[in-house]
PDB file of C-alpha atoms in Angstrom:
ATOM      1  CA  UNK A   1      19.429  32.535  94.787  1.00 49.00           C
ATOM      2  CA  UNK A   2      17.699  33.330  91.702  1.00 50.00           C
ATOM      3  CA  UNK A   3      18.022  36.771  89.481  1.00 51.00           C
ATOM      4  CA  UNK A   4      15.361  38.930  89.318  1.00 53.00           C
ATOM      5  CA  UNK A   5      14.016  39.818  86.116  1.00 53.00           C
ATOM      6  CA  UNK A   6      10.951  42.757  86.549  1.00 53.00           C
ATOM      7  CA  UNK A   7       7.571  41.746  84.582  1.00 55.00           C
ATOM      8  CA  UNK A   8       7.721  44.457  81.706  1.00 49.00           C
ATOM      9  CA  UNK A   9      11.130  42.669  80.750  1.00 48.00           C
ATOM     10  CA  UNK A  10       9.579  39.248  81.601  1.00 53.00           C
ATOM     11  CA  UNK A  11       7.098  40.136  78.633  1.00 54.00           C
ATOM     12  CA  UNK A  12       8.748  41.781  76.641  1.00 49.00           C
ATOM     13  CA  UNK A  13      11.297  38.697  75.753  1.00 51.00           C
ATOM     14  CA  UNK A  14       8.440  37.026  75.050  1.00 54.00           C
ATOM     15  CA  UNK A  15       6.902  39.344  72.643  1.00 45.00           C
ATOM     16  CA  UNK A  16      10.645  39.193  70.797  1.00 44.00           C
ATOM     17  CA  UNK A  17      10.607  35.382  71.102  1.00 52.00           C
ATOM     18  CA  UNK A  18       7.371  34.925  69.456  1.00 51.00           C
ATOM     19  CA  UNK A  19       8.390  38.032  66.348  1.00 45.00           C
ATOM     20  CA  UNK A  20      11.563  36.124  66.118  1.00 51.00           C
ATOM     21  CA  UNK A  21       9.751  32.681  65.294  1.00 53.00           C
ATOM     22  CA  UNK A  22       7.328  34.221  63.058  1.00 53.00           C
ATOM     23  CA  UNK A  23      10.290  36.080  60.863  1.00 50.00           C
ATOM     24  CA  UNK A  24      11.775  32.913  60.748  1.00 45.00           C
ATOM     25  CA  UNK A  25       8.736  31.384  59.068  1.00 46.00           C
ATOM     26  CA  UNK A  26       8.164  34.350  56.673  1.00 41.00           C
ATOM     27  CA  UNK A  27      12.084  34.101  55.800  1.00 43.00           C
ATOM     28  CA  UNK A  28      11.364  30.569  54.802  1.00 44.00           C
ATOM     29  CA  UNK A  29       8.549  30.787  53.190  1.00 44.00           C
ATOM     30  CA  UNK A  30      10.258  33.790  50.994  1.00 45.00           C
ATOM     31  CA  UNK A  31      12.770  31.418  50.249  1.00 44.00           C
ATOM     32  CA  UNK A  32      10.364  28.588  48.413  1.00 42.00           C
ATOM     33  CA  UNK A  33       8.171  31.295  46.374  1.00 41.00           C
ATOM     34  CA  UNK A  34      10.720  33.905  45.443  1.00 41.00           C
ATOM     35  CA  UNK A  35      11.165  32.944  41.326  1.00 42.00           C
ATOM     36  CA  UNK A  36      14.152  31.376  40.664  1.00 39.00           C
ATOM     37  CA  UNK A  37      14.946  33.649  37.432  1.00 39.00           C
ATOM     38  CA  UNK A  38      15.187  36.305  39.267  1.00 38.00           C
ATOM     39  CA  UNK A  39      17.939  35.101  42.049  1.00 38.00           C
ATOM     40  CA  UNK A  40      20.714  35.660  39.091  1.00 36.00           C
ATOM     41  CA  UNK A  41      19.928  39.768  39.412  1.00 36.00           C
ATOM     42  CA  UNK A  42      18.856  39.580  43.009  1.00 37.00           C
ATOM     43  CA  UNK A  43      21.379  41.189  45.705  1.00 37.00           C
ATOM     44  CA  UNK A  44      21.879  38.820  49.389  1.00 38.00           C
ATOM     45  CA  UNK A  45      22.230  40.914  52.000  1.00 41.00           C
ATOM     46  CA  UNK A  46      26.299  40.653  53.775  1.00 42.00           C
ATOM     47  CA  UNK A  47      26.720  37.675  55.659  1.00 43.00           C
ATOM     48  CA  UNK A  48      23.162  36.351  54.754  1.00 42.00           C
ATOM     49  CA  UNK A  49      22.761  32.537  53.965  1.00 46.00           C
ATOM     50  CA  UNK A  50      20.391  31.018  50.734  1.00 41.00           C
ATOM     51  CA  UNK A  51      18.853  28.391  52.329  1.00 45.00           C
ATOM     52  CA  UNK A  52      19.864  24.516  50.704  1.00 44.00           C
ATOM     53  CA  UNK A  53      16.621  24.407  49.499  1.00 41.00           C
ATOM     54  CA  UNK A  54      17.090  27.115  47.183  1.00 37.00           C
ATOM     55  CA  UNK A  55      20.354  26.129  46.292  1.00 41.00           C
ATOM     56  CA  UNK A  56      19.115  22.762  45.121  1.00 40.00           C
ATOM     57  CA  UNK A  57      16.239  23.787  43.086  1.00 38.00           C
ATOM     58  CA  UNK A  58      18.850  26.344  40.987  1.00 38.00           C
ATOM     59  CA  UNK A  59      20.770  24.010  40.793  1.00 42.00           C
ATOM     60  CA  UNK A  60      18.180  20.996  39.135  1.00 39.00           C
ATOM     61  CA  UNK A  61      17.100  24.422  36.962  1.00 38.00           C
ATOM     62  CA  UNK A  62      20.460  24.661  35.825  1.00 39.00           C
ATOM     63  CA  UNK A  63      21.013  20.939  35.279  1.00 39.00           C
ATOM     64  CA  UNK A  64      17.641  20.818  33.260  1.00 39.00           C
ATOM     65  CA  UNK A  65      18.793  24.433  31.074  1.00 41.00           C
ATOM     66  CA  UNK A  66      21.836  22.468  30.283  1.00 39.00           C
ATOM     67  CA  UNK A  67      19.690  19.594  29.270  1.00 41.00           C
ATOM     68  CA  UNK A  68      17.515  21.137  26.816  1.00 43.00           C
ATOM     69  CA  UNK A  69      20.374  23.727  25.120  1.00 47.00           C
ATOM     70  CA  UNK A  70      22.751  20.399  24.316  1.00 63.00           C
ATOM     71  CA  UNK A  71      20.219  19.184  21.813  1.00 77.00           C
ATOM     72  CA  UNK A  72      21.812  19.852  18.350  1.00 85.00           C
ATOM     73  CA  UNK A  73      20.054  20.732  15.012  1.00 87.00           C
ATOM     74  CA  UNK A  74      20.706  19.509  11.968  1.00 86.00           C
ATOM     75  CA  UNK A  75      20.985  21.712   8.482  1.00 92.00           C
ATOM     76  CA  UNK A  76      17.260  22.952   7.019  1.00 94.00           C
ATOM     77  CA  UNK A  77      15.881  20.389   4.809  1.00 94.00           C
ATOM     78  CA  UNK A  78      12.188  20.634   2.793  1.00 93.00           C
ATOM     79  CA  UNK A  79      11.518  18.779  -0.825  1.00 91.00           C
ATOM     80  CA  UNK A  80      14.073  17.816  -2.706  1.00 87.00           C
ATOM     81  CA  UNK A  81      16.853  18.306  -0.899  1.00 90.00           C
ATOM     82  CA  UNK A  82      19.673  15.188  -0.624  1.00 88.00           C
ATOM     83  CA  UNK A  83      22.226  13.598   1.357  1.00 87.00           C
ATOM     84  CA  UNK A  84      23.641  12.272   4.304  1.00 90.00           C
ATOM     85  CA  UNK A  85      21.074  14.469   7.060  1.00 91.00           C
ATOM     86  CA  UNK A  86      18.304  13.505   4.742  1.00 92.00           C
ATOM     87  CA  UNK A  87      19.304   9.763   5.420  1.00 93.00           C
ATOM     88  CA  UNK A  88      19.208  11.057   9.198  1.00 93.00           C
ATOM     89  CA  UNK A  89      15.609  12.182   9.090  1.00 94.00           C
ATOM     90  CA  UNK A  90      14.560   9.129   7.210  1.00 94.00           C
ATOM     91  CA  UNK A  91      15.696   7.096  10.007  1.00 92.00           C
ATOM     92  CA  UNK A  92      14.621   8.783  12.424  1.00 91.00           C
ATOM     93  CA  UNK A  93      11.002   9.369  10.837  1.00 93.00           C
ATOM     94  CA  UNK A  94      11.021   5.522   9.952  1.00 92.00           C
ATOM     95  CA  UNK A  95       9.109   3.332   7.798  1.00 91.00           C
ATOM     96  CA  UNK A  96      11.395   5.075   5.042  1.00 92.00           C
ATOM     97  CA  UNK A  97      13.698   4.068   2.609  1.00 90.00           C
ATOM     98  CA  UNK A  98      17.483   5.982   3.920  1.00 90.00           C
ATOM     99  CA  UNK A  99      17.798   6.952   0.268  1.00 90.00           C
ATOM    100  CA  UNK A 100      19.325  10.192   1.034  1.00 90.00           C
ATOM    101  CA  UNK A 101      16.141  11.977  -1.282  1.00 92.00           C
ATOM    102  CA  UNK A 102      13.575  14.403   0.335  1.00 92.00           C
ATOM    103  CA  UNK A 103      10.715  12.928  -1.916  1.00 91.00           C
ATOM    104  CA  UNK A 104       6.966  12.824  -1.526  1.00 91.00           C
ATOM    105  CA  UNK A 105       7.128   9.709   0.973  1.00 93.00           C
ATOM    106  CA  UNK A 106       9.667  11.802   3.275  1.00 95.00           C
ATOM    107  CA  UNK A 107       7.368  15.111   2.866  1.00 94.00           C
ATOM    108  CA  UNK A 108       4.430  13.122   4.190  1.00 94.00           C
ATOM    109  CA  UNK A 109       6.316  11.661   6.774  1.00 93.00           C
ATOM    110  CA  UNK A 110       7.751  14.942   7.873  1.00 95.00           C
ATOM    111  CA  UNK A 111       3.987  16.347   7.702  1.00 95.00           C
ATOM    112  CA  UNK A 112       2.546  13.324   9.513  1.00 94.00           C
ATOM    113  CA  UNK A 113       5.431  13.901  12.555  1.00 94.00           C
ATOM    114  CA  UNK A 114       5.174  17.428  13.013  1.00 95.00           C
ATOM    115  CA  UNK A 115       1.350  16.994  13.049  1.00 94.00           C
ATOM    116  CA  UNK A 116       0.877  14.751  16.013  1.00 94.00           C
ATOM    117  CA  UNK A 117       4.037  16.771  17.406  1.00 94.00           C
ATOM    118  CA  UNK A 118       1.757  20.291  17.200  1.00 94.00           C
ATOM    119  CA  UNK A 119       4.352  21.860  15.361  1.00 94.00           C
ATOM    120  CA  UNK A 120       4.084  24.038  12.327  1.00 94.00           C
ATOM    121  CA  UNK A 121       2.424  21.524   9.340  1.00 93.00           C
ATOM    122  CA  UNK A 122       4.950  22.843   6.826  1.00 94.00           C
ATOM    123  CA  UNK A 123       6.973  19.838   5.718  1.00 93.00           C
ATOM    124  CA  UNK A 124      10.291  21.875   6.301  1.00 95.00           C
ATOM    125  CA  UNK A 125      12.846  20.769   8.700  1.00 95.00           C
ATOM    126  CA  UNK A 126      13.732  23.311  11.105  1.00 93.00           C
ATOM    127  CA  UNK A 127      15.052  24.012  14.991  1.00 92.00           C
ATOM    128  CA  UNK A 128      11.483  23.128  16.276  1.00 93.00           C
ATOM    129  CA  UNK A 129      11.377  19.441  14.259  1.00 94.00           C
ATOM    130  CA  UNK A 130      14.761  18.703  14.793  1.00 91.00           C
ATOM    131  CA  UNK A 131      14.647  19.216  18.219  1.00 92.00           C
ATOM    132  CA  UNK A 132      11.395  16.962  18.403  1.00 92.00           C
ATOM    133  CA  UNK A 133      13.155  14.211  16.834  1.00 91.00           C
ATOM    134  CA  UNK A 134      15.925  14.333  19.384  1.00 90.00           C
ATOM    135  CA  UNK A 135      18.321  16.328  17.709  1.00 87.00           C
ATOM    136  CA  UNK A 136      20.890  15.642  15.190  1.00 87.00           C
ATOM    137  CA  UNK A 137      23.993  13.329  15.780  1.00 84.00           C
ATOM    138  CA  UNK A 138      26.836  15.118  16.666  1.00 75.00           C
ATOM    139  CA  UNK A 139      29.246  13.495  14.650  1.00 62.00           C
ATOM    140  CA  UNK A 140      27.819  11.100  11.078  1.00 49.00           C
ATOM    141  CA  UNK A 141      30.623   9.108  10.791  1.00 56.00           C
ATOM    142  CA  UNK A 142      32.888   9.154   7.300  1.00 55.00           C
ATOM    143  CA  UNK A 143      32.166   6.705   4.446  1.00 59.00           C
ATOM    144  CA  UNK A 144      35.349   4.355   4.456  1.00 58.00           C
ATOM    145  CA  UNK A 145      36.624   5.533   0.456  1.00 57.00           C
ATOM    146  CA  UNK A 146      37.088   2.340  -1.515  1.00 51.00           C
ATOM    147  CA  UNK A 147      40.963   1.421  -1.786  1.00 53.00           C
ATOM    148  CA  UNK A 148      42.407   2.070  -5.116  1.00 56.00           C
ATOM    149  CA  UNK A 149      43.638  -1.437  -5.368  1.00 56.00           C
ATOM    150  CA  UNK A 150      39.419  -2.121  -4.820  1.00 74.00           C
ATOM    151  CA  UNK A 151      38.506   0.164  -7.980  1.00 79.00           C
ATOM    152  CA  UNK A 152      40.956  -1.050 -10.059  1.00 83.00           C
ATOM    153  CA  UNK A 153      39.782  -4.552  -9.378  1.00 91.00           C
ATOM    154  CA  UNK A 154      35.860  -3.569  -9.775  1.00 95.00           C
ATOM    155  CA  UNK A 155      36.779  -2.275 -12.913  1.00 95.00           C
ATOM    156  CA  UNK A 156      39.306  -5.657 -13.983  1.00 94.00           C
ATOM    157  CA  UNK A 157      36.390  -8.036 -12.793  1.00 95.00           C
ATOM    158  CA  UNK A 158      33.488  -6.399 -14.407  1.00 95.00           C
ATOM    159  CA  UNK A 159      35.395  -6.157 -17.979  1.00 95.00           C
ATOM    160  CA  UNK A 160      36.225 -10.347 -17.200  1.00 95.00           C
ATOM    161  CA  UNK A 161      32.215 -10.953 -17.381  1.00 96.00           C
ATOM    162  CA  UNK A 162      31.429  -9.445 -20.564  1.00 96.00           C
ATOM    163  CA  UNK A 163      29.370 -11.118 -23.146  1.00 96.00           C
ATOM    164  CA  UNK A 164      27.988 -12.899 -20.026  1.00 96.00           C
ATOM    165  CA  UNK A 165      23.666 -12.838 -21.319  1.00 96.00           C
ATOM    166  CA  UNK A 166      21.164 -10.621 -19.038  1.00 97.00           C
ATOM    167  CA  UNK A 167      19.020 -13.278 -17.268  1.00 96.00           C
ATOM    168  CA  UNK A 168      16.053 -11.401 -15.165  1.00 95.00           C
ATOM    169  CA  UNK A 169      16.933 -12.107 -11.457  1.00 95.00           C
ATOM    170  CA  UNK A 170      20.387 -13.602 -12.321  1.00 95.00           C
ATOM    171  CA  UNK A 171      23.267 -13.018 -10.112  1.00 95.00           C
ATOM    172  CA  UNK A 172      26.119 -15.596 -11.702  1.00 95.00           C
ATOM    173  CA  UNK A 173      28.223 -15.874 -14.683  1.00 94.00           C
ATOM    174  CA  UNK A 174      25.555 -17.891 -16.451  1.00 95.00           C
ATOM    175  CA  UNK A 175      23.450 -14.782 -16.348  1.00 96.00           C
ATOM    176  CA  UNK A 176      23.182 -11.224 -14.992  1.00 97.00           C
ATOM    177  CA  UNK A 177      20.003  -8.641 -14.401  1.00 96.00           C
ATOM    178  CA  UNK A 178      22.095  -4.838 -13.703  1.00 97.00           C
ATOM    179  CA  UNK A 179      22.295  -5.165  -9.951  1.00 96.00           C
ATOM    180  CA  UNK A 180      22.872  -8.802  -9.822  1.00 96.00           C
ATOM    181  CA  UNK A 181      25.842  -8.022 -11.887  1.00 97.00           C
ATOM    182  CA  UNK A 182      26.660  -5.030 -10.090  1.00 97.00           C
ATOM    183  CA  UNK A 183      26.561  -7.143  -6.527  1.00 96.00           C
ATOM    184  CA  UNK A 184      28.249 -10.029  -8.101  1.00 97.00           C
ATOM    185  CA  UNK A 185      31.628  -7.630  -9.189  1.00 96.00           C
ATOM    186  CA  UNK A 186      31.790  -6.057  -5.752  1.00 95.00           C
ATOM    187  CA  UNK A 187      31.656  -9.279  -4.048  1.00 94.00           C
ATOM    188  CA  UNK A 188      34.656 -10.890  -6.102  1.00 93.00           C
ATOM    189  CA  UNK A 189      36.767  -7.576  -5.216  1.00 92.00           C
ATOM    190  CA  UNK A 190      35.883  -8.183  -1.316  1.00 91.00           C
ATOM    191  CA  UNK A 191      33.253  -5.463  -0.983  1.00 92.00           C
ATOM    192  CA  UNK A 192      29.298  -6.770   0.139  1.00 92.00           C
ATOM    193  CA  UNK A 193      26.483  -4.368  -1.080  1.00 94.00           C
ATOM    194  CA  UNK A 194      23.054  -4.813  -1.172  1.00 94.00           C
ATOM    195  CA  UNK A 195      21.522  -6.644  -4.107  1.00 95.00           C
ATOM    196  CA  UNK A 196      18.948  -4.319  -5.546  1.00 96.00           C
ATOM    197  CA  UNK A 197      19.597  -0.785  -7.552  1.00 96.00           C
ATOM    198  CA  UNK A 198      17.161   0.674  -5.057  1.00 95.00           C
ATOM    199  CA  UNK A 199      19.151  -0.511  -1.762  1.00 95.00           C
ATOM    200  CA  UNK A 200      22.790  -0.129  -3.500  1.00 96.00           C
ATOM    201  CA  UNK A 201      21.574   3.919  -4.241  1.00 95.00           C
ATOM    202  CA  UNK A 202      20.546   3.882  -0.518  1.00 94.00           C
ATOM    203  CA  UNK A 203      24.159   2.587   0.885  1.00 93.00           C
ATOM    204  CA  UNK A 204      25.716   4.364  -1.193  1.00 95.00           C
ATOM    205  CA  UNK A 205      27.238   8.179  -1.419  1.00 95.00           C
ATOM    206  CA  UNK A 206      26.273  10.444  -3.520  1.00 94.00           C
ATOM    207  CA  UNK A 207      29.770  11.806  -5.823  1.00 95.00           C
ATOM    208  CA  UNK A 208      29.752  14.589  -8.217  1.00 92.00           C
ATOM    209  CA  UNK A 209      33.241  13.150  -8.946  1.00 93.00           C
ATOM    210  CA  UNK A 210      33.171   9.406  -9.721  1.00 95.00           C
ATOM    211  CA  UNK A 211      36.317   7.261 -10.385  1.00 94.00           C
ATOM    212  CA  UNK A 212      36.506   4.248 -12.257  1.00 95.00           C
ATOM    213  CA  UNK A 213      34.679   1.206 -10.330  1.00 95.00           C
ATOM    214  CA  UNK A 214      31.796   3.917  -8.508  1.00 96.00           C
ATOM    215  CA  UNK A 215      28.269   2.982  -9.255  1.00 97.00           C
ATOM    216  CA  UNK A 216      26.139   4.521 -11.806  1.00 97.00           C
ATOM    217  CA  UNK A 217      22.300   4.968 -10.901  1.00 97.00           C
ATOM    218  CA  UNK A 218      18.977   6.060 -12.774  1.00 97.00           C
ATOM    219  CA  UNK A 219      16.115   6.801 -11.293  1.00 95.00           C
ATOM    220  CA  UNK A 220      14.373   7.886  -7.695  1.00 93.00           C
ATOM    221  CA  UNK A 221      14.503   5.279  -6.243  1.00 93.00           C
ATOM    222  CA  UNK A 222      16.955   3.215  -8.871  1.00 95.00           C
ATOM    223  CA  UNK A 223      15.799   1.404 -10.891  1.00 96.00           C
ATOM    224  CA  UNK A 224      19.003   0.538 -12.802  1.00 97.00           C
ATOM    225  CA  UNK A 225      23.003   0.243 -12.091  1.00 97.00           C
ATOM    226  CA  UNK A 226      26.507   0.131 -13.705  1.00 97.00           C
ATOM    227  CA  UNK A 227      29.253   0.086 -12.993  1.00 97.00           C
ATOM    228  CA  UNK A 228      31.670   3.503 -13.870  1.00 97.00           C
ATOM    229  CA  UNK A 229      35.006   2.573 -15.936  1.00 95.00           C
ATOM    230  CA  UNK A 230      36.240   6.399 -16.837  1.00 94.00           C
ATOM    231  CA  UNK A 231      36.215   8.437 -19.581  1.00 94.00           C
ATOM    232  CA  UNK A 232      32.344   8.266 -19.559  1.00 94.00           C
ATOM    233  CA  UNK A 233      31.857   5.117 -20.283  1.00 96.00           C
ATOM    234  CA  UNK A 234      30.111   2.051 -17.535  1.00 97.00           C
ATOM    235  CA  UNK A 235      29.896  -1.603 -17.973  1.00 97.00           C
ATOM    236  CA  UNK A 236      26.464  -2.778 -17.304  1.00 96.00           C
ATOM    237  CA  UNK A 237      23.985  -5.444 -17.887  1.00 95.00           C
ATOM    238  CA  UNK A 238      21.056  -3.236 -19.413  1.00 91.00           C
ATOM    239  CA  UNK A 239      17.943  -5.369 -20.668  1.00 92.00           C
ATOM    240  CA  UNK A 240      16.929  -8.544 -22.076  1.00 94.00           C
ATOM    241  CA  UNK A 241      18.521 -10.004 -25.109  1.00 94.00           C
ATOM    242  CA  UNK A 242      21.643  -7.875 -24.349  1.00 95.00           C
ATOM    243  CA  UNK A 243      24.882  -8.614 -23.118  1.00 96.00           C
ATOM    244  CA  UNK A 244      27.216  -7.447 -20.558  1.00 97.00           C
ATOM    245  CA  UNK A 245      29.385  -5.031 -22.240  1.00 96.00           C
ATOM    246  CA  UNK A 246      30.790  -1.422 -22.567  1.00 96.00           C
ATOM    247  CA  UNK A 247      28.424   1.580 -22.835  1.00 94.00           C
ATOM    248  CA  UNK A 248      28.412   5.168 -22.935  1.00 96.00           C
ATOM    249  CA  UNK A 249      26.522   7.076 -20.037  1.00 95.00           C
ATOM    250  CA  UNK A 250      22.922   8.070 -20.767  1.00 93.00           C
ATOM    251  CA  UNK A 251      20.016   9.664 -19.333  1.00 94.00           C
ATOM    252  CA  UNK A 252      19.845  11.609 -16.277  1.00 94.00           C
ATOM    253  CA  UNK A 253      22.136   9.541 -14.180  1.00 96.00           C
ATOM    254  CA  UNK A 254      23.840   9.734 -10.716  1.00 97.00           C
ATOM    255  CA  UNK A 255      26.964   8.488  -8.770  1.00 97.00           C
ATOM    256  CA  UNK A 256      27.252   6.695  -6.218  1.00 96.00           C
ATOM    257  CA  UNK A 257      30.421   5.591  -3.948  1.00 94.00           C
ATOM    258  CA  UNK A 258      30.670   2.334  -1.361  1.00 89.00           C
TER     259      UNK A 258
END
């Protein structure tokens, strides 16, 4: 036999049924357009469940926060500032020569980027330009310093060759120009650089200390090289109807280490 249920209960479960579905639907719909932001301050009731939906959007929002704080700037640079995060920019700007020296070219290029980037057209390196070139590396690795035995031997080879004529575009014993002689010593002591001043400057470091057997430069970008004995004094091939031989420094000059 069946149980008896009178009609105003018979109604009023459904009433409850049908207030019970439609909470449920406002409860999820809260759930998709309540702002994420505001779930860090926001207080659950006891024993209430987020829904995994919620759960999985904080946690892409957190994922993608994490994503865009790891990005890591590099120091301030604008016009005429030097070094190693200077050859950074350059590379990442390409179409540069990674000279290490914020010149004109690397202004323009830095004006051109932020420009098409719809940042600030102010040339200067900053958070904002940094950030749109992908950040700065977290580590630059360390130039390798040149052995001693190395210097000693730049120094021993490049006093062998003098008296040897300057020859334009001559790279042997018959003949040096300044970075033909300047490629030719570093070779013989086991060391490959580049062959012009411009491209030596450019591999180089930059010292404010140089030790017998660093390079010598002049010039933005070189345009001439010798080679550092001590004492201020280089060897150098200079100009035509000179020899290699011993000078003292001249100029405004800078030094470079490979």
């Amino acid at each position: 036999m069946g149980s008896y249920s009178p009609r105003h209960l018979q109604r009023e479960s459904k009433v409850l049924s049908k207030l019970g579905r439609r909470g449920a639907a406002v409860a999820a719909a809260g759930a998709v357009v309540v702002p994420v932001a505001g779930m860090e301050s926001a207080s659950a009731a006891p024993g209430s469940a987020v829904p995994a939906a919620v759960h999985a959007t904080v946690g892409h929002v957190a994922a993608v926060g994490t994503l865009a704080t790891s990005v890591r700037v590099g120091p301030t640079l604008r016009y005429g500032s030097t070094g190693a995060a200077v050859k950074v920019l350059q590379k990442k700007l390409g179409g540069l020569t990674t000279d290490g020296i914020f010149g004109s070219k690397t202004r323009s290029k830095v004006w051109s980027f932020q420009r098409s980037h719809h940042l600030a057209v102010d040339g200067i390196v900053g958070r904002a330009t940094w950030t749109a070139l992908g950040g700065y590396p977290a580590a630059t690795p360390a130039p390798t310093p040149t052995p001693k035995k190395s210097q000693s031997r730049i120094v021993s080879i490049a006093m062998g060759l003098r008296g040897v004529p300057y020859v334009y575009g001559g790279a042997s014993p018959s003949g040096f120009d300044c970075s033909g002689f300047t490629s030719y010593v570093y070779r013989r002591a086991g060391i490959s650089i580049p062959r012009t001043a411009s491209a030596q400057a450019a591999r180089s470091t930059r010292v404010s200390s140089p030790k017998p057997g660093d390079l010598v430069f002049w010039g933005y970008p070189a345009y001439h090289v010798a080679i550092y004995i001590g004492g201020g004094k280089i060897v150098a091939a200079r100009h035509p109807g000179t020899v290699v031989g011993v000078q003292n420094l001249w100029g405004i000059h800078y030094f470079g280490r490979i």
